[in-house]
Amino acid sequence: MKVAVLGAGAIGAYVGAALHRAGVEVHLIARGAHLQAIRRAGVRVLTPRGDFVARPHATDDPTEVGAVDHVFLGLKANSYASAGPMIRPLLHETTSVIAAQNGIPWWYFHGLKGPYEGYRIESVDPGGAVTAALPLHRAIGCVVYAATEIEEPGVIRHLEGTRFSIGEPDGTLTGRCADFSQAAVEGGLKCPVERDLRRDVWIKLMGNIAFNPISALARATMAGICRHDGARELVVAMMRETVDVARRVGCDPGISIERRLRGAEKAGEHKTSTLQDLEKGKPLELDVLLAAVVELADLTGAEVPTLRAIHAVSDLLNENLVRAV
């Protein structure tokens, strides 16, 4: 198996290191000081499960890599539309694209039987630009339940979780999913192949849609949000509206809001990826989290006043960030 990790940041480098440890031919595509550090000394993974170092090939030029069996996409979703030139050299006829993203994916209604089959979510795939870069037939969904961060260039701190759930948009069990899952497991990860990955999408989104924008607006950790009575009530309202939208498009997350809150509390003084991006002055990954669910609410007639309000103020924050870059 040959795998390219496009966007070998905290999650991408962690997955790439695990696959390399399993004997997979891995190529990390990164840039800057992080790339230089990996070239010098490999990827050093610091984890409670036992530190290790992996030394896969690393480059900033996909043409050095050529066609691969799987592209593991570690980019933020707001970079997908412009990723075509980086991805094209990595593709052969059957190459899959495994997109490890938060929020609603561009493939969401692909292969989904029902009244919305084939619907393109404009806020996620504006003008079809993401589908053009990442063709739907190549897509394998991936929901990440691991937390990692770049402690310093070339060094990945694994904080918690090893689960990367994957699945085909049409719910079939395919050889390409099975092969990737087996390699990931051999590298020390949990990688179940799910028939209904959309349920995982919504379970993860119940937390992200509330904690990510609130953490940026309040500059608060997940535990800090849970400790504040008013903020906690806001989270509950956003989760309740999100579950309503999920059910209207045919998916019941099947998890209580209180249980989802307890899971978030266990993360402790953890900064969400959105807060980390804010502190670095980077654009915020909000379209796939908030804008997409508001669009689905409009599609299905759901009432989501809390989501609309938080979307408005967080979108304004993001506009100011983008102008400042």
mmCIF file of C-alpha atoms in Angstrom:
data_model
loop_
_atom_site.group_PDB
_atom_site.id
_atom_site.type_symbol
_atom_site.label_atom_id
_atom_site.label_comp_id
_atom_site.label_asym_id
_atom_site.label_seq_id
_atom_site.Cartn_x
_atom_site.Cartn_y
_atom_site.Cartn_z
ATOM 1 C CA MET A 1 0.000 0.000 0.000
ATOM 2 C CA LYS A 2 1.175 3.497 -0.871
ATOM 3 C CA VAL A 3 -0.308 6.431 1.043
ATOM 4 C CA ALA A 4 0.251 10.167 0.700
ATOM 5 C CA VAL A 5 -0.661 12.430 3.604
ATOM 6 C CA LEU A 6 -1.527 15.823 2.166
ATOM 7 C CA GLY A 7 -1.448 18.290 5.026
ATOM 8 C CA ALA A 8 0.863 16.464 7.411
ATOM 9 C CA GLY A 9 0.099 18.634 10.437
ATOM 10 C CA ALA A 10 -0.855 17.404 13.885
ATOM 11 C CA ILE A 11 -3.405 14.790 12.765
ATOM 12 C CA GLY A 12 -1.882 14.012 9.376
ATOM 13 C CA ALA A 13 1.646 13.414 10.678
ATOM 14 C CA TYR A 14 0.274 11.277 13.524
ATOM 15 C CA VAL A 15 -1.650 9.049 11.114
ATOM 16 C CA GLY A 16 1.264 8.933 8.688
ATOM 17 C CA ALA A 17 3.666 7.909 11.455
ATOM 18 C CA ALA A 18 1.303 5.151 12.587
ATOM 19 C CA LEU A 19 0.881 3.803 9.046
ATOM 20 C CA HIS A 20 4.633 3.910 8.476
ATOM 21 C CA ARG A 21 5.125 1.917 11.669
ATOM 22 C CA ALA A 22 2.807 -0.711 10.155
ATOM 23 C CA GLY A 23 5.038 -1.049 7.107
ATOM 24 C CA VAL A 24 3.037 1.125 4.709
ATOM 25 C CA GLU A 25 4.896 3.218 2.140
ATOM 26 C CA VAL A 26 4.035 6.687 3.450
ATOM 27 C CA HIS A 27 4.788 10.080 1.928
ATOM 28 C CA LEU A 28 4.177 13.154 4.064
ATOM 29 C CA ILE A 29 3.438 16.395 2.227
ATOM 30 C CA ALA A 30 4.117 19.329 4.515
ATOM 31 C CA ARG A 31 5.895 22.672 4.458
ATOM 32 C CA GLY A 32 8.054 25.110 6.368
ATOM 33 C CA ALA A 33 9.929 24.359 9.571
ATOM 34 C CA HIS A 34 7.739 21.319 10.231
ATOM 35 C CA LEU A 35 8.812 19.743 6.940
ATOM 36 C CA GLN A 36 12.474 20.532 7.538
ATOM 37 C CA ALA A 37 12.359 18.961 10.999
ATOM 38 C CA ILE A 38 10.720 15.791 9.647
ATOM 39 C CA ARG A 39 13.356 15.529 6.933
ATOM 40 C CA ARG A 40 16.125 15.826 9.531
ATOM 41 C CA ALA A 41 14.835 13.553 12.266
ATOM 42 C CA GLY A 42 11.524 12.006 11.248
ATOM 43 C CA VAL A 43 8.205 12.391 13.059
ATOM 44 C CA ARG A 44 8.551 12.074 16.810
ATOM 45 C CA VAL A 45 5.261 11.059 18.426
ATOM 46 C CA LEU A 46 4.865 11.672 22.160
ATOM 47 C CA THR A 47 2.019 9.560 23.469
ATOM 48 C CA PRO A 48 0.900 7.904 26.708
ATOM 49 C CA ARG A 49 0.888 4.669 24.692
ATOM 50 C CA GLY A 50 4.672 4.842 24.259
ATOM 51 C CA ASP A 51 6.739 7.405 22.355
ATOM 52 C CA PHE A 52 8.087 6.464 18.935
ATOM 53 C CA VAL A 53 9.812 7.927 15.903
ATOM 54 C CA ALA A 54 8.847 7.275 12.279
ATOM 55 C CA ARG A 55 10.930 8.320 9.295
ATOM 56 C CA PRO A 56 8.711 8.314 6.202
ATOM 57 C CA HIS A 57 9.590 10.264 3.073
ATOM 58 C CA ALA A 58 8.604 13.932 3.410
ATOM 59 C CA THR A 59 8.298 16.615 0.739
ATOM 60 C CA ASP A 60 6.432 19.745 -0.267
ATOM 61 C CA ASP A 61 6.124 18.571 -3.885
ATOM 62 C CA PRO A 62 3.464 15.941 -4.706
ATOM 63 C CA THR A 63 5.046 15.273 -8.101
ATOM 64 C CA GLU A 64 7.950 13.643 -6.219
ATOM 65 C CA VAL A 65 5.484 11.117 -4.829
ATOM 66 C CA GLY A 66 3.413 10.185 -7.860
ATOM 67 C CA ALA A 67 0.226 8.138 -7.810
ATOM 68 C CA VAL A 68 -0.790 6.442 -4.556
ATOM 69 C CA ASP A 69 -3.525 4.093 -3.363
ATOM 70 C CA HIS A 70 -4.905 6.484 -0.741
ATOM 71 C CA VAL A 71 -4.574 10.215 -0.135
ATOM 72 C CA PHE A 72 -5.157 10.963 3.541
ATOM 73 C CA LEU A 73 -6.285 14.571 3.629
ATOM 74 C CA GLY A 74 -5.175 16.419 6.756
ATOM 75 C CA LEU A 75 -5.995 19.895 5.426
ATOM 76 C CA LYS A 76 -8.674 22.114 6.927
ATOM 77 C CA ALA A 77 -11.925 21.874 4.971
ATOM 78 C CA ASN A 78 -11.695 25.531 3.928
ATOM 79 C CA SER A 79 -8.616 24.553 1.872
ATOM 80 C CA TYR A 80 -10.250 21.744 -0.101
ATOM 81 C CA ALA A 81 -11.466 23.813 -3.042
ATOM 82 C CA SER A 82 -7.934 25.009 -3.826
ATOM 83 C CA ALA A 83 -6.283 21.611 -3.244
ATOM 84 C CA GLY A 84 -6.743 20.273 -6.783
ATOM 85 C CA PRO A 85 -3.228 21.063 -8.093
ATOM 86 C CA MET A 86 -1.670 19.352 -5.061
ATOM 87 C CA ILE A 87 -3.886 16.272 -5.309
ATOM 88 C CA ARG A 88 -3.824 15.602 -9.058
ATOM 89 C CA PRO A 89 -0.237 14.244 -9.181
ATOM 90 C CA LEU A 90 -1.186 11.720 -6.468
ATOM 91 C CA LEU A 91 -4.089 10.126 -8.332
ATOM 92 C CA HIS A 92 -4.428 7.019 -10.438
ATOM 93 C CA GLU A 93 -7.693 5.491 -11.628
ATOM 94 C CA THR A 94 -8.691 4.001 -8.268
ATOM 95 C CA THR A 95 -6.990 6.326 -5.747
ATOM 96 C CA SER A 96 -9.243 7.121 -2.794
ATOM 97 C CA VAL A 97 -9.301 10.405 -0.880
ATOM 98 C CA ILE A 98 -9.794 9.913 2.863
ATOM 99 C CA ALA A 99 -10.787 13.309 4.224
ATOM 100 C CA ALA A 100 -10.311 13.696 7.982
ATOM 101 C CA GLN A 101 -12.528 16.704 8.508
ATOM 102 C CA ASN A 102 -14.838 18.178 11.090
ATOM 103 C CA GLY A 103 -18.379 19.140 10.235
ATOM 104 C CA ILE A 104 -20.558 18.302 7.243
ATOM 105 C CA PRO A 105 -18.516 16.827 4.359
ATOM 106 C CA TRP A 106 -18.928 17.762 0.707
ATOM 107 C CA TRP A 107 -19.958 14.144 -0.040
ATOM 108 C CA TYR A 108 -22.799 14.148 2.525
ATOM 109 C CA PHE A 109 -25.727 13.530 0.126
ATOM 110 C CA HIS A 110 -23.726 11.425 -2.358
ATOM 111 C CA GLY A 111 -25.165 7.903 -2.426
ATOM 112 C CA LEU A 112 -27.729 8.739 0.268
ATOM 113 C CA LYS A 113 -31.158 7.459 -0.727
ATOM 114 C CA GLY A 114 -34.033 9.799 0.023
ATOM 115 C CA PRO A 115 -35.442 13.206 -0.902
ATOM 116 C CA TYR A 116 -32.090 15.006 -0.754
ATOM 117 C CA GLU A 117 -29.960 12.511 -2.683
ATOM 118 C CA GLY A 118 -27.354 14.364 -4.735
ATOM 119 C CA TYR A 119 -28.025 17.752 -3.089
ATOM 120 C CA ARG A 120 -24.899 19.926 -3.102
ATOM 121 C CA ILE A 121 -24.434 21.935 0.088
ATOM 122 C CA GLU A 122 -23.390 25.355 -1.183
ATOM 123 C CA SER A 123 -21.721 26.484 2.052
ATOM 124 C CA VAL A 124 -19.500 23.374 1.991
ATOM 125 C CA ASP A 125 -18.998 23.034 -1.771
ATOM 126 C CA PRO A 126 -19.422 26.537 -3.234
ATOM 127 C CA GLY A 127 -20.162 26.318 -6.923
ATOM 128 C CA GLY A 128 -19.018 22.684 -6.909
ATOM 129 C CA ALA A 129 -15.374 23.719 -6.425
ATOM 130 C CA VAL A 130 -14.665 21.060 -3.794
ATOM 131 C CA THR A 131 -16.257 18.298 -5.861
ATOM 132 C CA ALA A 132 -14.113 19.414 -8.814
ATOM 133 C CA ALA A 133 -10.962 19.073 -6.693
ATOM 134 C CA LEU A 134 -12.108 15.945 -4.827
ATOM 135 C CA PRO A 135 -14.368 13.863 -7.104
ATOM 136 C CA LEU A 136 -17.176 12.156 -5.232
ATOM 137 C CA HIS A 137 -16.321 8.638 -6.429
ATOM 138 C CA ARG A 138 -12.929 8.926 -4.711
ATOM 139 C CA ALA A 139 -14.314 10.016 -1.339
ATOM 140 C CA ILE A 140 -14.013 7.926 1.809
ATOM 141 C CA GLY A 141 -15.363 9.679 4.894
ATOM 142 C CA CYS A 142 -13.313 9.885 8.073
ATOM 143 C CA VAL A 143 -14.406 11.077 11.510
ATOM 144 C CA VAL A 144 -11.527 11.768 13.890
ATOM 145 C CA TYR A 145 -11.825 11.008 17.602
ATOM 146 C CA ALA A 146 -8.166 11.722 18.378
ATOM 147 C CA ALA A 147 -6.616 14.912 19.734
ATOM 148 C CA THR A 148 -3.078 15.858 18.753
ATOM 149 C CA GLU A 149 -0.996 18.999 18.500
ATOM 150 C CA ILE A 150 2.345 20.031 17.051
ATOM 151 C CA GLU A 151 4.475 20.579 20.150
ATOM 152 C CA GLU A 152 7.343 21.827 18.011
ATOM 153 C CA PRO A 153 8.303 21.254 14.373
ATOM 154 C CA GLY A 154 8.508 17.517 13.749
ATOM 155 C CA VAL A 155 7.122 16.627 17.194
ATOM 156 C CA ILE A 156 3.498 15.502 17.590
ATOM 157 C CA ARG A 157 1.929 15.379 21.045
ATOM 158 C CA HIS A 158 -0.855 12.791 21.153
ATOM 159 C CA LEU A 159 -3.305 13.927 23.820
ATOM 160 C CA GLU A 160 -6.127 11.399 23.673
ATOM 161 C CA GLY A 161 -8.044 8.980 21.476
ATOM 162 C CA THR A 162 -6.863 6.756 18.630
ATOM 163 C CA ARG A 163 -10.125 6.222 16.735
ATOM 164 C CA PHE A 164 -10.495 7.184 13.084
ATOM 165 C CA SER A 165 -13.868 5.897 11.854
ATOM 166 C CA ILE A 166 -14.092 5.560 8.071
ATOM 167 C CA GLY A 167 -16.828 4.635 5.624
ATOM 168 C CA GLU A 168 -18.137 4.842 2.082
ATOM 169 C CA PRO A 169 -20.741 7.532 1.374
ATOM 170 C CA ASP A 170 -23.147 4.884 0.019
ATOM 171 C CA GLY A 171 -22.727 2.634 3.063
ATOM 172 C CA THR A 172 -21.135 -0.280 1.235
ATOM 173 C CA LEU A 173 -18.248 -2.269 2.717
ATOM 174 C CA THR A 174 -15.398 -2.075 0.214
ATOM 175 C CA GLY A 175 -11.942 -3.530 -0.119
ATOM 176 C CA ARG A 176 -10.334 -0.118 -0.175
ATOM 177 C CA CYS A 177 -11.801 0.711 3.239
ATOM 178 C CA ALA A 178 -10.907 -2.700 4.637
ATOM 179 C CA ASP A 179 -7.287 -2.431 3.440
ATOM 180 C CA PHE A 180 -6.767 1.029 4.915
ATOM 181 C CA SER A 181 -8.441 0.010 8.172
ATOM 182 C CA GLN A 182 -6.200 -3.038 8.548
ATOM 183 C CA ALA A 183 -3.042 -0.970 7.993
ATOM 184 C CA ALA A 184 -4.180 1.664 10.493
ATOM 185 C CA VAL A 185 -4.923 -0.982 13.128
ATOM 186 C CA GLU A 186 -1.514 -2.582 12.581
ATOM 187 C CA GLY A 187 -0.020 0.862 13.200
ATOM 188 C CA GLY A 188 -1.754 1.174 16.573
ATOM 189 C CA LEU A 189 -4.908 3.084 15.652
ATOM 190 C CA LYS A 190 -8.580 2.178 15.950
ATOM 191 C CA CYS A 191 -10.128 2.367 12.502
ATOM 192 C CA PRO A 192 -13.610 0.840 12.320
ATOM 193 C CA VAL A 193 -15.329 0.746 8.948
ATOM 194 C CA GLU A 194 -18.866 2.045 9.475
ATOM 195 C CA ARG A 195 -21.882 1.388 7.276
ATOM 196 C CA ASP A 196 -23.492 4.596 8.546
ATOM 197 C CA LEU A 197 -20.654 7.072 8.982
ATOM 198 C CA ARG A 198 -23.122 9.968 8.929
ATOM 199 C CA ARG A 199 -24.130 9.081 12.482
ATOM 200 C CA ASP A 200 -20.495 9.602 13.545
ATOM 201 C CA VAL A 201 -20.446 12.867 11.592
ATOM 202 C CA TRP A 202 -23.372 14.218 13.627
ATOM 203 C CA ILE A 203 -22.127 12.895 16.981
ATOM 204 C CA LYS A 204 -18.809 14.687 16.464
ATOM 205 C CA LEU A 205 -20.580 17.763 15.085
ATOM 206 C CA MET A 206 -22.823 18.073 18.151
ATOM 207 C CA GLY A 207 -19.703 19.092 20.056
ATOM 208 C CA ASN A 208 -17.829 20.983 17.354
ATOM 209 C CA ILE A 209 -20.759 23.166 16.305
ATOM 210 C CA ALA A 210 -21.053 24.576 19.821
ATOM 211 C CA PHE A 211 -17.642 24.393 21.462
ATOM 212 C CA ASN A 212 -15.537 25.514 18.495
ATOM 213 C CA PRO A 213 -17.150 28.913 17.800
ATOM 214 C CA ILE A 214 -17.861 29.635 21.473
ATOM 215 C CA SER A 215 -14.253 28.847 22.394
ATOM 216 C CA ALA A 216 -13.062 31.359 19.789
ATOM 217 C CA LEU A 217 -15.557 34.055 20.763
ATOM 218 C CA ALA A 218 -14.865 33.659 24.499
ATOM 219 C CA ARG A 219 -11.239 32.457 24.232
ATOM 220 C CA ALA A 220 -12.212 29.628 26.564
ATOM 221 C CA THR A 221 -11.246 25.986 26.910
ATOM 222 C CA MET A 222 -13.822 23.224 26.670
ATOM 223 C CA ALA A 223 -13.858 22.711 30.429
ATOM 224 C CA GLY A 224 -14.125 26.455 30.950
ATOM 225 C CA ILE A 225 -17.212 26.613 28.755
ATOM 226 C CA CYS A 226 -18.820 23.718 30.637
ATOM 227 C CA ARG A 227 -18.159 25.378 34.023
ATOM 228 C CA HIS A 228 -19.934 28.591 33.029
ATOM 229 C CA ASP A 229 -23.678 28.181 33.546
ATOM 230 C CA GLY A 230 -24.750 30.540 30.774
ATOM 231 C CA ALA A 231 -22.280 29.149 28.245
ATOM 232 C CA ARG A 232 -23.303 25.604 29.126
ATOM 233 C CA GLU A 233 -26.959 26.476 28.478
ATOM 234 C CA LEU A 234 -25.937 27.967 25.130
ATOM 235 C CA VAL A 235 -24.153 24.721 24.215
ATOM 236 C CA VAL A 236 -27.242 22.704 25.122
ATOM 237 C CA ALA A 237 -29.446 24.912 22.919
ATOM 238 C CA MET A 238 -27.062 24.595 19.969
ATOM 239 C CA MET A 239 -26.847 20.827 20.370
ATOM 240 C CA ARG A 240 -30.634 20.520 20.567
ATOM 241 C CA GLU A 241 -31.083 22.477 17.333
ATOM 242 C CA THR A 242 -28.346 20.433 15.647
ATOM 243 C CA VAL A 243 -30.000 17.117 16.546
ATOM 244 C CA ASP A 244 -33.287 18.400 15.095
ATOM 245 C CA VAL A 245 -31.590 19.188 11.767
ATOM 246 C CA ALA A 246 -29.858 15.790 11.744
ATOM 247 C CA ARG A 247 -33.163 13.990 12.198
ATOM 248 C CA ARG A 248 -34.787 16.011 9.427
ATOM 249 C CA VAL A 249 -32.139 14.808 6.951
ATOM 250 C CA GLY A 250 -32.645 11.218 8.078
ATOM 251 C CA CYS A 251 -29.997 10.658 10.745
ATOM 252 C CA ASP A 252 -30.505 10.261 14.492
ATOM 253 C CA PRO A 253 -27.170 10.638 16.328
ATOM 254 C CA GLY A 254 -28.551 8.372 19.044
ATOM 255 C CA ILE A 255 -26.628 10.004 21.879
ATOM 256 C CA SER A 256 -28.004 12.245 24.616
ATOM 257 C CA ILE A 257 -26.918 15.852 24.912
ATOM 258 C CA GLU A 258 -25.888 15.270 28.527
ATOM 259 C CA ARG A 259 -23.626 12.399 27.518
ATOM 260 C CA ARG A 260 -22.078 14.520 24.762
ATOM 261 C CA LEU A 261 -21.444 17.265 27.332
ATOM 262 C CA ARG A 262 -19.766 14.815 29.697
ATOM 263 C CA GLY A 263 -17.470 13.746 26.891
ATOM 264 C CA ALA A 264 -16.501 17.358 26.268
ATOM 265 C CA GLU A 265 -15.831 17.965 29.968
ATOM 266 C CA LYS A 266 -13.371 15.078 29.973
ATOM 267 C CA ALA A 267 -11.241 16.998 27.466
ATOM 268 C CA GLY A 268 -10.374 19.370 30.317
ATOM 269 C CA GLU A 269 -8.512 22.597 29.587
ATOM 270 C CA HIS A 270 -8.278 21.741 25.911
ATOM 271 C CA LYS A 271 -8.291 24.495 23.293
ATOM 272 C CA THR A 272 -10.421 23.663 20.273
ATOM 273 C CA SER A 273 -8.804 23.768 16.842
ATOM 274 C CA THR A 274 -10.837 26.907 16.101
ATOM 275 C CA LEU A 275 -9.419 28.715 19.135
ATOM 276 C CA GLN A 276 -5.912 27.577 18.174
ATOM 277 C CA ASP A 277 -6.429 28.950 14.657
ATOM 278 C CA LEU A 278 -7.693 32.252 16.094
ATOM 279 C CA GLU A 279 -4.610 32.593 18.287
ATOM 280 C CA LYS A 280 -2.417 31.995 15.223
ATOM 281 C CA GLY A 281 -4.362 34.522 13.145
ATOM 282 C CA LYS A 282 -5.566 31.830 10.725
ATOM 283 C CA PRO A 283 -8.992 31.774 9.027
ATOM 284 C CA LEU A 284 -11.565 29.808 11.013
ATOM 285 C CA GLU A 285 -13.061 26.548 9.760
ATOM 286 C CA LEU A 286 -16.700 27.552 10.275
ATOM 287 C CA ASP A 287 -18.535 26.875 7.006
ATOM 288 C CA VAL A 288 -18.608 23.088 7.453
ATOM 289 C CA LEU A 289 -19.597 23.471 11.110
ATOM 290 C CA LEU A 290 -22.167 26.255 11.356
ATOM 291 C CA ALA A 291 -23.016 27.543 7.897
ATOM 292 C CA ALA A 292 -23.696 24.034 6.588
ATOM 293 C CA VAL A 293 -26.165 23.190 9.360
ATOM 294 C CA VAL A 294 -27.949 26.535 8.958
ATOM 295 C CA GLU A 295 -28.238 25.775 5.232
ATOM 296 C CA LEU A 296 -29.671 22.335 6.017
ATOM 297 C CA ALA A 297 -32.104 23.980 8.432
ATOM 298 C CA ASP A 298 -33.299 26.201 5.580
ATOM 299 C CA LEU A 299 -33.595 23.125 3.352
ATOM 300 C CA THR A 300 -35.694 21.182 5.861
ATOM 301 C CA GLY A 301 -37.643 23.966 7.594
ATOM 302 C CA ALA A 302 -35.946 23.573 10.992
ATOM 303 C CA GLU A 303 -35.938 26.475 13.457
ATOM 304 C CA VAL A 304 -32.349 27.179 14.546
ATOM 305 C CA PRO A 305 -32.250 30.690 16.084
ATOM 306 C CA THR A 306 -29.300 29.971 18.367
ATOM 307 C CA LEU A 307 -27.184 28.502 15.577
ATOM 308 C CA ARG A 308 -27.994 31.518 13.375
ATOM 309 C CA ALA A 309 -26.935 33.973 16.073
ATOM 310 C CA ILE A 310 -23.636 32.258 16.842
ATOM 311 C CA HIS A 311 -22.979 31.827 13.141
ATOM 312 C CA ALA A 312 -23.466 35.555 12.537
ATOM 313 C CA VAL A 313 -21.021 36.737 15.212
ATOM 314 C CA SER A 314 -18.404 34.040 14.540
ATOM 315 C CA ASP A 315 -18.608 34.735 10.798
ATOM 316 C CA LEU A 316 -17.966 38.422 11.515
ATOM 317 C CA LEU A 317 -14.951 37.427 13.620
ATOM 318 C CA ASN A 318 -13.671 35.304 10.756
ATOM 319 C CA GLU A 319 -14.170 38.116 8.213
ATOM 320 C CA ASN A 320 -12.057 40.416 10.399
ATOM 321 C CA LEU A 321 -9.352 37.740 10.644
ATOM 322 C CA VAL A 322 -9.265 37.215 6.886
ATOM 323 C CA ARG A 323 -8.995 40.967 6.269
ATOM 324 C CA ALA A 324 -6.070 41.165 8.683
ATOM 325 C CA VAL A 325 -4.091 38.381 6.954
#
